[in-house]
Short mmCIF file of C-alpha atoms and ligand atoms in Angstrom, two decimals:
data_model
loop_
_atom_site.label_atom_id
_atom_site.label_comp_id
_atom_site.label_asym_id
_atom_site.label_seq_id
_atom_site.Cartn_x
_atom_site.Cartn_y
_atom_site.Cartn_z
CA UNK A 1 140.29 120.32 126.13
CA UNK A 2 143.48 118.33 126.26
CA UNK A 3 145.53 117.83 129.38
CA UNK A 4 143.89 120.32 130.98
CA UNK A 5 144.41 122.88 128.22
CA UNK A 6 141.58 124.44 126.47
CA UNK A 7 142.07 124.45 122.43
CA UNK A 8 141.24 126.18 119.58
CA UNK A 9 138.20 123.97 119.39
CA UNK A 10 137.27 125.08 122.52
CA UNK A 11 136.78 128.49 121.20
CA UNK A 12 134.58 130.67 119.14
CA UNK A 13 136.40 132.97 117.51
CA UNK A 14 134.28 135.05 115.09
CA UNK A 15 134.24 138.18 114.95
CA UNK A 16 136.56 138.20 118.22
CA UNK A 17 139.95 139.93 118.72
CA UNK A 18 142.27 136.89 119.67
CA UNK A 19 145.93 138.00 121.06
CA UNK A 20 148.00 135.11 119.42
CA UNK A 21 151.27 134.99 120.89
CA UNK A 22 153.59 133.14 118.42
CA UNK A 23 157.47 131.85 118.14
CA UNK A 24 158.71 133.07 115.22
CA UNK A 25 161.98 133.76 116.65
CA UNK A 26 164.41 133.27 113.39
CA UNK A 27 168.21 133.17 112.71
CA UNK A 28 168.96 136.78 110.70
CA UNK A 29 171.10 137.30 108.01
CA UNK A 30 173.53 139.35 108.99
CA UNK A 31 174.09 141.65 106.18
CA UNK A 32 170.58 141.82 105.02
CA UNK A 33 168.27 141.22 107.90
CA UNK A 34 166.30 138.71 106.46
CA UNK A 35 165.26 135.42 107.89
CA UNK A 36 167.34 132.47 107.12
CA UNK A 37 165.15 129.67 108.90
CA UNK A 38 161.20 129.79 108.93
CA UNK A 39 160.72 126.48 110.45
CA UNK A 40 158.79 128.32 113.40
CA UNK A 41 156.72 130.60 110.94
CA UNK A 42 155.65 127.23 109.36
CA UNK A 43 154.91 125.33 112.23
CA UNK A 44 152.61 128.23 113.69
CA UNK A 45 151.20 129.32 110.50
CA UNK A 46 148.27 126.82 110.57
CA UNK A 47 147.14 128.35 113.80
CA UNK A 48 146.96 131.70 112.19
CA UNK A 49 145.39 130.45 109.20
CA UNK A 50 142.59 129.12 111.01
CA UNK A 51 141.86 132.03 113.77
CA UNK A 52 141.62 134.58 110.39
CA UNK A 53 139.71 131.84 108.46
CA UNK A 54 136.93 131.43 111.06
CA UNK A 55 136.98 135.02 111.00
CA UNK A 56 138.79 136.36 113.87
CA UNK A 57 140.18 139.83 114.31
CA UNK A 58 144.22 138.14 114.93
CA UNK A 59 147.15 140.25 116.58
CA UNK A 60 150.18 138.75 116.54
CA UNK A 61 152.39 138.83 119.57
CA UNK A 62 156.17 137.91 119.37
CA UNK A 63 159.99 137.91 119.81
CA UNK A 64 162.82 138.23 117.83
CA UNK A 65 166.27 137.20 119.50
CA UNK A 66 167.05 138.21 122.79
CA UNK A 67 168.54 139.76 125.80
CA UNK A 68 170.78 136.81 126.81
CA UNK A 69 172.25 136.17 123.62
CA UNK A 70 171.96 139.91 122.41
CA UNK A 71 172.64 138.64 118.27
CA UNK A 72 169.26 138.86 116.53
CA UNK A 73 167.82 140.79 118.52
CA UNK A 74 165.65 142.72 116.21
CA UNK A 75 162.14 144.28 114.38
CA UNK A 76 159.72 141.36 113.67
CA UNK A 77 159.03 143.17 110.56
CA UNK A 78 160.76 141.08 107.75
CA UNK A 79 158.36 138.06 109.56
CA UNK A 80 155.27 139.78 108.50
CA UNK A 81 155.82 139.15 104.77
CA UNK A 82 156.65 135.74 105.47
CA UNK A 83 153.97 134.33 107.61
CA UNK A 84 151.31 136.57 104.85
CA UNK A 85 152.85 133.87 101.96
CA UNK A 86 152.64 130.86 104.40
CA UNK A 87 148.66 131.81 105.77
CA UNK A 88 147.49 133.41 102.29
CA UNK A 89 146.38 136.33 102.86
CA UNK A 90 148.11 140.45 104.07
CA UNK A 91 149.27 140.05 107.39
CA UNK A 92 150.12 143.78 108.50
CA UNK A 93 152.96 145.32 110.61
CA UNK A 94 153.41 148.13 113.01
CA UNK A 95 156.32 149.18 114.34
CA UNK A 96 154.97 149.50 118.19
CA UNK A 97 154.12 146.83 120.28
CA UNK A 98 151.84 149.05 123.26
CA UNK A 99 151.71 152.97 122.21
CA UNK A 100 148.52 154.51 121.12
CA UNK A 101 149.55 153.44 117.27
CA UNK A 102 149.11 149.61 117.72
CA UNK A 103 146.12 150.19 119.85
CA UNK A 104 144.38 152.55 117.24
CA UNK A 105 145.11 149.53 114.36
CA UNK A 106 144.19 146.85 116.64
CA UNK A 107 140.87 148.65 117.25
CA UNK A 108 140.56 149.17 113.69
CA UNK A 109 140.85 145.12 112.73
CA UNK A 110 138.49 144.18 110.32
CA UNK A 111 137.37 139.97 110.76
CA UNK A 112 139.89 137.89 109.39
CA UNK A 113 142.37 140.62 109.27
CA UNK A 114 145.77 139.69 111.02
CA UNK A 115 148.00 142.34 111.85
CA UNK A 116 151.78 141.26 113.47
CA UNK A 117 153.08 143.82 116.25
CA UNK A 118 156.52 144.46 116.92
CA UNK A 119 159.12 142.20 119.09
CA UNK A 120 157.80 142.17 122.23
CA UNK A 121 160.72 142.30 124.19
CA UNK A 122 161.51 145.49 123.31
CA UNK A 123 159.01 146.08 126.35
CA UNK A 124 161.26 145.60 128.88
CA UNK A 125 159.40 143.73 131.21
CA UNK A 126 159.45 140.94 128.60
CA UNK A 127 163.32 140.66 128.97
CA UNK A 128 165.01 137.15 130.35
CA UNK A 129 166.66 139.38 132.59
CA UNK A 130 164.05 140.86 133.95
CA UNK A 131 162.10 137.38 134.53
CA UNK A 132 165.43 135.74 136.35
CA UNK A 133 165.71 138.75 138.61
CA UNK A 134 162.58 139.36 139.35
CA UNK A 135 160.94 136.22 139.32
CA UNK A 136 157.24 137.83 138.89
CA UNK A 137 154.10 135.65 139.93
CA UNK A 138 151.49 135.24 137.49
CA UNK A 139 149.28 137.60 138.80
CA UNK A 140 151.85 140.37 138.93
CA UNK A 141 152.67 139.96 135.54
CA UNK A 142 149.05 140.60 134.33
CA UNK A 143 149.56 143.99 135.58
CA UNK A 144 153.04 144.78 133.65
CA UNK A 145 152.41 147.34 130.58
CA UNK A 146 151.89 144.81 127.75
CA UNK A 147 149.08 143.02 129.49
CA UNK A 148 147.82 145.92 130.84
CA UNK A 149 147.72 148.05 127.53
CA UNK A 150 146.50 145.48 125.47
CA UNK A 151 144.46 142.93 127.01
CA UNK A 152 141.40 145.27 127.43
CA UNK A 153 141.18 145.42 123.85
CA UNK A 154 141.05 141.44 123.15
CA UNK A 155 138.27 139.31 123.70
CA UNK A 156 140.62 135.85 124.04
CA UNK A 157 144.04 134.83 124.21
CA UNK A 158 146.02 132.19 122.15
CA UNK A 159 149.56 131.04 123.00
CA UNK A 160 151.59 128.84 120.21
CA UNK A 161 154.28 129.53 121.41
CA UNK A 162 155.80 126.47 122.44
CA UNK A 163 159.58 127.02 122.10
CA UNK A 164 159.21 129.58 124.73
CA UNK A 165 156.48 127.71 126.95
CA UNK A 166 159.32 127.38 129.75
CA UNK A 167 159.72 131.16 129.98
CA UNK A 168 157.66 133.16 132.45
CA UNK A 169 157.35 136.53 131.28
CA UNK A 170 154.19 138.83 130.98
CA UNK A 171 153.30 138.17 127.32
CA UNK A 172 153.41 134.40 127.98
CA UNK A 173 151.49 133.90 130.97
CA UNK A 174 150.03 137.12 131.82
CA UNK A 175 147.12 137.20 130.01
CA UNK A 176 145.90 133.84 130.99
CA UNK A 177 145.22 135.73 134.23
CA UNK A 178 142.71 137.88 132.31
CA UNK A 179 141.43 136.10 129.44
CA UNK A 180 139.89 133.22 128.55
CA UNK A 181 142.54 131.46 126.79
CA UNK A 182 143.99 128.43 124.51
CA UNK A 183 146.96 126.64 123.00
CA UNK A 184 147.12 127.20 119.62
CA UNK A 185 147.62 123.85 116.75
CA UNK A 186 151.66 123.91 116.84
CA UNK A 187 151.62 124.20 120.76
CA UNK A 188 149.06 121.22 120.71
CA UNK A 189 151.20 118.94 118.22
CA UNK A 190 154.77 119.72 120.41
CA UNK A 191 152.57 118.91 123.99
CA UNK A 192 151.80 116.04 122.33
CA UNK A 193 154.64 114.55 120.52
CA UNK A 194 157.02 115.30 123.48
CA UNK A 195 154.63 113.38 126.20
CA UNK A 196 154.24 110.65 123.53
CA UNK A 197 157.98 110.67 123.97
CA UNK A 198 158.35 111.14 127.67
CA UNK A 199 155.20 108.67 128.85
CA UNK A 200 154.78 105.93 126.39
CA UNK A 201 157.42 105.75 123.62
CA UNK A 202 156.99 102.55 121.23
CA UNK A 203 160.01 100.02 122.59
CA UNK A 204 162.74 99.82 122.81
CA UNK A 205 163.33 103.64 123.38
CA UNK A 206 166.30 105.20 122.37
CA UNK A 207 168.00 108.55 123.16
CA UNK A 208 171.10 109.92 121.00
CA UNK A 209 172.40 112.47 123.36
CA UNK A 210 175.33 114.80 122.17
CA UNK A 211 176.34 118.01 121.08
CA UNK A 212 178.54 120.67 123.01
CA UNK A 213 174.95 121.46 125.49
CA UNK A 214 175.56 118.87 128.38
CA UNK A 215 173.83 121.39 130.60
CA UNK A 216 170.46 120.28 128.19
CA UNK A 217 171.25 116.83 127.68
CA UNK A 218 172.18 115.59 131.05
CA UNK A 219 168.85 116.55 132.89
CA UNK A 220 167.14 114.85 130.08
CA UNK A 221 168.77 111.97 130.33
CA UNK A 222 168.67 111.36 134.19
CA UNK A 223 164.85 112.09 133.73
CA UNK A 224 164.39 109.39 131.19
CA UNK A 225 166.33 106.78 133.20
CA UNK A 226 164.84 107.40 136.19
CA UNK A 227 161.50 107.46 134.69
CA UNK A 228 162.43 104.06 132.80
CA UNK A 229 161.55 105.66 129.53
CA UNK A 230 164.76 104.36 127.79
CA UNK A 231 165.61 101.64 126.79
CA UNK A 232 169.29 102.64 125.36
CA UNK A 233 171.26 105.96 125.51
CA UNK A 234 173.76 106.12 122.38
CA UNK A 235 176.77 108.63 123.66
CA UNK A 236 177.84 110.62 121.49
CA UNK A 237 179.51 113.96 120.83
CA UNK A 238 180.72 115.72 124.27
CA UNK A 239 178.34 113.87 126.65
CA UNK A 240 180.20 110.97 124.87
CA UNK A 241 183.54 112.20 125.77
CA UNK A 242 182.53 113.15 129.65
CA UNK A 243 181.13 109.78 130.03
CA UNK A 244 183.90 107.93 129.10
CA UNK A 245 186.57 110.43 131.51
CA UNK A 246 183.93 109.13 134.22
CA UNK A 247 184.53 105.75 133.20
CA UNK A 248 188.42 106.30 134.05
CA UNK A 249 189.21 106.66 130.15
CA UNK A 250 192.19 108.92 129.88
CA UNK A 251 190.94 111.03 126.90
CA UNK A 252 193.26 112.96 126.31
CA UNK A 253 195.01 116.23 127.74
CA UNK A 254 193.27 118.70 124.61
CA UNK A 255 189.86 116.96 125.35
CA UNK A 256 189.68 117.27 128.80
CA UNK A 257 191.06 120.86 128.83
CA UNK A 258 188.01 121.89 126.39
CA UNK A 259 185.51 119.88 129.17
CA UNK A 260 187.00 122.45 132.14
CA UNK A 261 187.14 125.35 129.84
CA UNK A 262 183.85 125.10 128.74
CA UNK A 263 182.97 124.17 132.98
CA UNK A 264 181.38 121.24 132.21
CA UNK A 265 183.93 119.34 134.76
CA UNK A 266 181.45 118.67 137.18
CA UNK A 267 179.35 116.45 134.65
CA UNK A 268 182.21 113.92 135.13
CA UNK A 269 180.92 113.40 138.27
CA UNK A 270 177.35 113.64 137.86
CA UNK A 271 178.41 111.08 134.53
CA UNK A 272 180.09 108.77 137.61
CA UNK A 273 176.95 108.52 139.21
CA UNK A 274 174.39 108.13 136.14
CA UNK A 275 176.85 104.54 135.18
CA UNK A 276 176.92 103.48 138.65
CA UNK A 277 172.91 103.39 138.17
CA UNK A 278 172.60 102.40 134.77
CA UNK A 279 175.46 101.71 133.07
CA UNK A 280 174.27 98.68 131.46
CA UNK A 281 171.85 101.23 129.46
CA UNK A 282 174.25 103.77 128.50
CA UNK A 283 176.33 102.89 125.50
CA UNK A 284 179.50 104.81 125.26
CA UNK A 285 181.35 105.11 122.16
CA UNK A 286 184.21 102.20 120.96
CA UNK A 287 186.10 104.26 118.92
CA UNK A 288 186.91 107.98 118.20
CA UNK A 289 188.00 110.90 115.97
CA UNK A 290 190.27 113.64 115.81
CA UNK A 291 192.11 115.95 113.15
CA UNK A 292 195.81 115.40 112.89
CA UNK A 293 197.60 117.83 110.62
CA UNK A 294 194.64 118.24 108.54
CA UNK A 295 193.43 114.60 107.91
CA UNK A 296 190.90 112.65 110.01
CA UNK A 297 192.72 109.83 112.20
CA UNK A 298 190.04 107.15 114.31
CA UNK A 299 191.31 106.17 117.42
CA UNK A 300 189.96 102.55 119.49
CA UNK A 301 189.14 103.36 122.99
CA UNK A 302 191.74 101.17 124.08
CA UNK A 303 194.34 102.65 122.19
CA UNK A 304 193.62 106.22 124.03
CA UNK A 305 194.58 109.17 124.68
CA UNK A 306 194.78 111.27 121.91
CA UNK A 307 197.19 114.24 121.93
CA UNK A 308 194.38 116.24 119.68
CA UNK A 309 191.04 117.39 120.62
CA UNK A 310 188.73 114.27 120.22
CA UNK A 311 186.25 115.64 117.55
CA UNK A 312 183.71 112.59 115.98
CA UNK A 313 182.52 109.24 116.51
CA UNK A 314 184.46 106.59 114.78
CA UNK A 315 183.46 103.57 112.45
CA UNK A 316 182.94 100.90 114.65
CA UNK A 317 181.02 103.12 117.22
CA UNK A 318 178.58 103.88 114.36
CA UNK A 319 178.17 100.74 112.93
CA UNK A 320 176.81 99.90 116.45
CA UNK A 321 174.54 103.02 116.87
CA UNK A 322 173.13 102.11 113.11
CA UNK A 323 172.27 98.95 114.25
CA UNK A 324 170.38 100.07 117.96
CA UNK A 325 168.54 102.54 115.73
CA UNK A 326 167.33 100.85 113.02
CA UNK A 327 165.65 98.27 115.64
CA UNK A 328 164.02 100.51 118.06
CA UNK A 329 160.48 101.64 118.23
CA UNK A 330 161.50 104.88 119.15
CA UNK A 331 164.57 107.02 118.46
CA UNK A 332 165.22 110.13 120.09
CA UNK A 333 168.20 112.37 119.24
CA UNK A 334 169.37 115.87 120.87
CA UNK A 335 173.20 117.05 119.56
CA UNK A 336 175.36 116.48 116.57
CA UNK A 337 177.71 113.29 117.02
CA UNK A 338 180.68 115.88 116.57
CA UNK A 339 182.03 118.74 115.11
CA UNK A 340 179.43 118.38 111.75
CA UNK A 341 180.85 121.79 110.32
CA UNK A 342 184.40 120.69 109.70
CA UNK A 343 184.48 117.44 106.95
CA UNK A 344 186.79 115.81 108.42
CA UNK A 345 184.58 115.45 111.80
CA UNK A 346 180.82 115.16 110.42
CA UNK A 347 180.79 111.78 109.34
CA UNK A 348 179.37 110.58 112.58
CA UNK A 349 176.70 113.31 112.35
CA UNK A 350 175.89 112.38 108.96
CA UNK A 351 175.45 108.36 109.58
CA UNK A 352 173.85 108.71 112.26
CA UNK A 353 171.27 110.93 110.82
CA UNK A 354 170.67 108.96 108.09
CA UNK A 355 170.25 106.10 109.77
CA UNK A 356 167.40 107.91 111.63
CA UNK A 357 165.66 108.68 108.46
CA UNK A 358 166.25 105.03 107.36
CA UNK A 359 164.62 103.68 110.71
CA UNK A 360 161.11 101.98 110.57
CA UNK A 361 160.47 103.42 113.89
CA UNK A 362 159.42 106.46 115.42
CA UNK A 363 161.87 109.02 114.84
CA UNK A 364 162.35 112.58 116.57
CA UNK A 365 164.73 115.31 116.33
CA UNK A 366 165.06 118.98 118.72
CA UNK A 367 167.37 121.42 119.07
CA UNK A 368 168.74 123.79 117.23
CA UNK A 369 171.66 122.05 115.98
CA UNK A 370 170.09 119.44 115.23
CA UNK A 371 167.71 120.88 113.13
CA UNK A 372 170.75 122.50 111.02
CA UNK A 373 172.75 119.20 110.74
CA UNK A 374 168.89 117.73 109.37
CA UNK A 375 168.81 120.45 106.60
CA UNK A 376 172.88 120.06 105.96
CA UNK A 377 172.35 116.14 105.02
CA UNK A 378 168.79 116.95 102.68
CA UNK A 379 166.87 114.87 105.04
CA UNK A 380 164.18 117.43 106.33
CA UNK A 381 160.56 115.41 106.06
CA UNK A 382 162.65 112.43 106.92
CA UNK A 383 161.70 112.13 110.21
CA UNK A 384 158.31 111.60 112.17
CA UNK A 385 158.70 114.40 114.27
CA UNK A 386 161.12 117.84 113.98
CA UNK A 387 160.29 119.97 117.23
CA UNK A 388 160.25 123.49 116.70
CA UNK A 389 161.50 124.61 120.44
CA UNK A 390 164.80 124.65 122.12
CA UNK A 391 165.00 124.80 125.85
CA UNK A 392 161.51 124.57 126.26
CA UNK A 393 161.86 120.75 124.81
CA UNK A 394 164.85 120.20 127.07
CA UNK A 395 163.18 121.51 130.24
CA UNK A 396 159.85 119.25 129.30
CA UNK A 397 161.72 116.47 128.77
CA UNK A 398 163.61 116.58 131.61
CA UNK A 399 159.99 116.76 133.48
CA UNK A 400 160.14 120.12 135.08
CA UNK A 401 157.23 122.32 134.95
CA UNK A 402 156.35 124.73 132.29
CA UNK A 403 155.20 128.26 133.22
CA UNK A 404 153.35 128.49 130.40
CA UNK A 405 151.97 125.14 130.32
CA UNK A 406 150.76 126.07 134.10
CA UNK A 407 148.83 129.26 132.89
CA UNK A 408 147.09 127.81 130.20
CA UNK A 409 145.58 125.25 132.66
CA UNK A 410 144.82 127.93 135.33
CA UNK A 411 142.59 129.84 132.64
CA UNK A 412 141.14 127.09 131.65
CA UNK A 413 140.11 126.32 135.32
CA UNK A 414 139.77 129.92 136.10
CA UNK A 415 137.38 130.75 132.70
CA UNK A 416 135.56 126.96 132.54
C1 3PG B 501 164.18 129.91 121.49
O1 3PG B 501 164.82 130.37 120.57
O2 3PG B 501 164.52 128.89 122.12
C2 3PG B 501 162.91 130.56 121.88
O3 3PG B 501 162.52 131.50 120.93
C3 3PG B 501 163.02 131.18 123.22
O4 3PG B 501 164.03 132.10 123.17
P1 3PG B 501 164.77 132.56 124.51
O5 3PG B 501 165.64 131.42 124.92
O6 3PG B 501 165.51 133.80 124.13
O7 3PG B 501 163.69 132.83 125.52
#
């Protein structure tokens, strides 16, 4: 057991038929269909590995894209090939996720067979839609169809799905409700890195908060101030460029018109009252970047505004952020410095990352984003920690409570 949570050690598997629900949710290529990440396949794939090598009977539970953001939403097919090279042995497919077909195969498992069923949310009681407007309790969603059709066929229940431990939907905390259940390895590692991170990060602690998300990165920063987990917040990208309007900056007509398009206007004041509190621990940039007719022009903060959209960190502002980074304990970053796709805006992006892998200290990276600008610059395996999920890092990091993460402890109460 670990905070609360039962784990795979907890369990004896053999012979068993352990639901595992994974996050193998993947970018798609477009024109062929195929995955063009597997970061998540990897980081569950040890889980897998071990439930078929102590010999369990595994079915794979997943989702591929969604209902929100309708791209990628998709047959979890092309995974099964993929997670069979990672775990080393046939992982099977079936194009059902409920109907008599995946019942008859799941019935059929031999130990140490794995077999992957379709994306769960094409069961629609699994869509996001669905969980915001009906806002099920745990015990009604161990009636809906999925746990209902398949949970009297499994003997125990396994979620590694971390990346989507801060959605409540049926095949992510239903089945706690009627199985003794666990997290799986990846789920462990994330729960643990991100409360290393949140409770006791080596000091000083410092945040790099910036990307287009403010939504995401404000809530985790007011948690970590409040909390006194950081030391230092390094500004950067948009949060960067809200701050410094809340500071009285004029930044520009282009720059602020992208803020209220976007709707991010009222961070300006939320921004006003995060530096009343602690602006002696947020560090806001000195100088900036934009594009003029093709060509990257840096701009002091004194010297603003800036008749074009304000699209980087500058020089200066870097050289300070290199410097914070390379002497903390613990470095933290969430969002690209600026617009990393373009050349003429990525150099902040690029240093700073680099920096990051040059640090002595503890170094972690989430969000999607992120993760891309990592694999842009060559530097994946340069840092301590990579998380795998999304939102669900956001929302734990900004210390609200995780559905999942609640279930998980209930069964372990509930099946002690
Ligand atoms: C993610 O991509 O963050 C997870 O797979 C969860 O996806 P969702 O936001 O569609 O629930």
């Amino acid at each position: 057991m670990k905070y609360g949570i039962a784990t795979l050690d907890d369990l004896d598997v053999a012979g068993k038929v352990v639901l595992c629900r994974v996050d193998i949710n993947a970018p798609l290529d477009p024109e062929t269909g195929g995955l063009r990440d597997t970061t998540r396949l990897e980081g569950c794939a040890p889980t897998v590995a071990e439930l078929a090598g102590k010999g369990a009977r595994v079915v794979l539970l997943a989702h591929q894209g969604g209902d929100l953001e309708y791209h990628n939403y998709a047959s979890t097919e092309p995974h099964a090939a993929v997670m069979s090279d990672l775990v080393g042995r046939p992982v099977g497919f079936i194009d059902d996720v409920v109907g008599p077909a995946a019942r008859e195969r799941i019935a059929a498992l031999a130990d140490g067979e794995v077999l992957l069923l379709d994306n769960v949310r094409f069961v629609a009681e699994e869509l996001t839609l669905f969980e915001r407007k009906l806002e099920l309790t745990p015990e009604q969603q161990a009636k809906t169809l999925v746990v209902r059709k398949l949970a009297p066929l499994a003997d125990l229940y396994v979620c590694d799905a971390f990346a989507a431990a801060h959605r409540s939907q049926p095949s992510l905390v239903g089945f706690e409700q009627v199985l003794p259940s666990a997290m799986g390895r990846l789920f462990e590692r994330e729960y643990e890195n991100l409360s290393h991170l949140r409770e006791e990060p080596d000091r000083p602690c410092v945040f790099v908060l910036g990307g287009t998300k403010i939504q995401e990165a404000f809530p985790m920063m007011a948690a970590a101030l409040r909390d006194g987990v950081v030391d230092t917040v390094l500004a950067a990208g948009l949060v960067a460029n809200v701050m410094l309007a809340a500071r009285g900056v004029d930044i520009g007509a282009a720059s602020m018109e992208f803020i209220r398009a976007s709707q991010l206007e009222r961070f300006v004041d939320e921004s006003k009252a995060i530096l009343a509190d602690h602006g002696d621990t947020v560090v806001l940039p000195v100088d900036l970047a934009c594009v003029k007719e093709g060509a990257r022009v840096e701009v002091p903060v004194g010297e603003l505004p800036a008749a074009e959209l304000l699209v980087d960190i500058g020089h200066d502002t870097v050289s300070a952020f290199r410097t914070a980074i390379g002497a903390a304990g613990t470095v933290f970053v969430n969002g690209p410095a600026g617009v990393f796709e373009q050349p003429e805006s990525e150099f902040g992006t690029k240093a700073i990352w680099q920096a990051m892998a040059d640090a002595p200290g503890f170094t972690a990276l989430g969000g999607g984003d992120s993760v891309a600008a990592m694999n842009r610059y060559g530097l994946a395996g340069r840092f301590s920690y990579v998380c795998t999920a999304g939102g669900a890092m956001v929302q734990f990091l900004s210390g609200k409570p995780m559905p999942v993460v609640e279930a998980l402890r209930g069964a372990a109460a509930r099946f002690a």
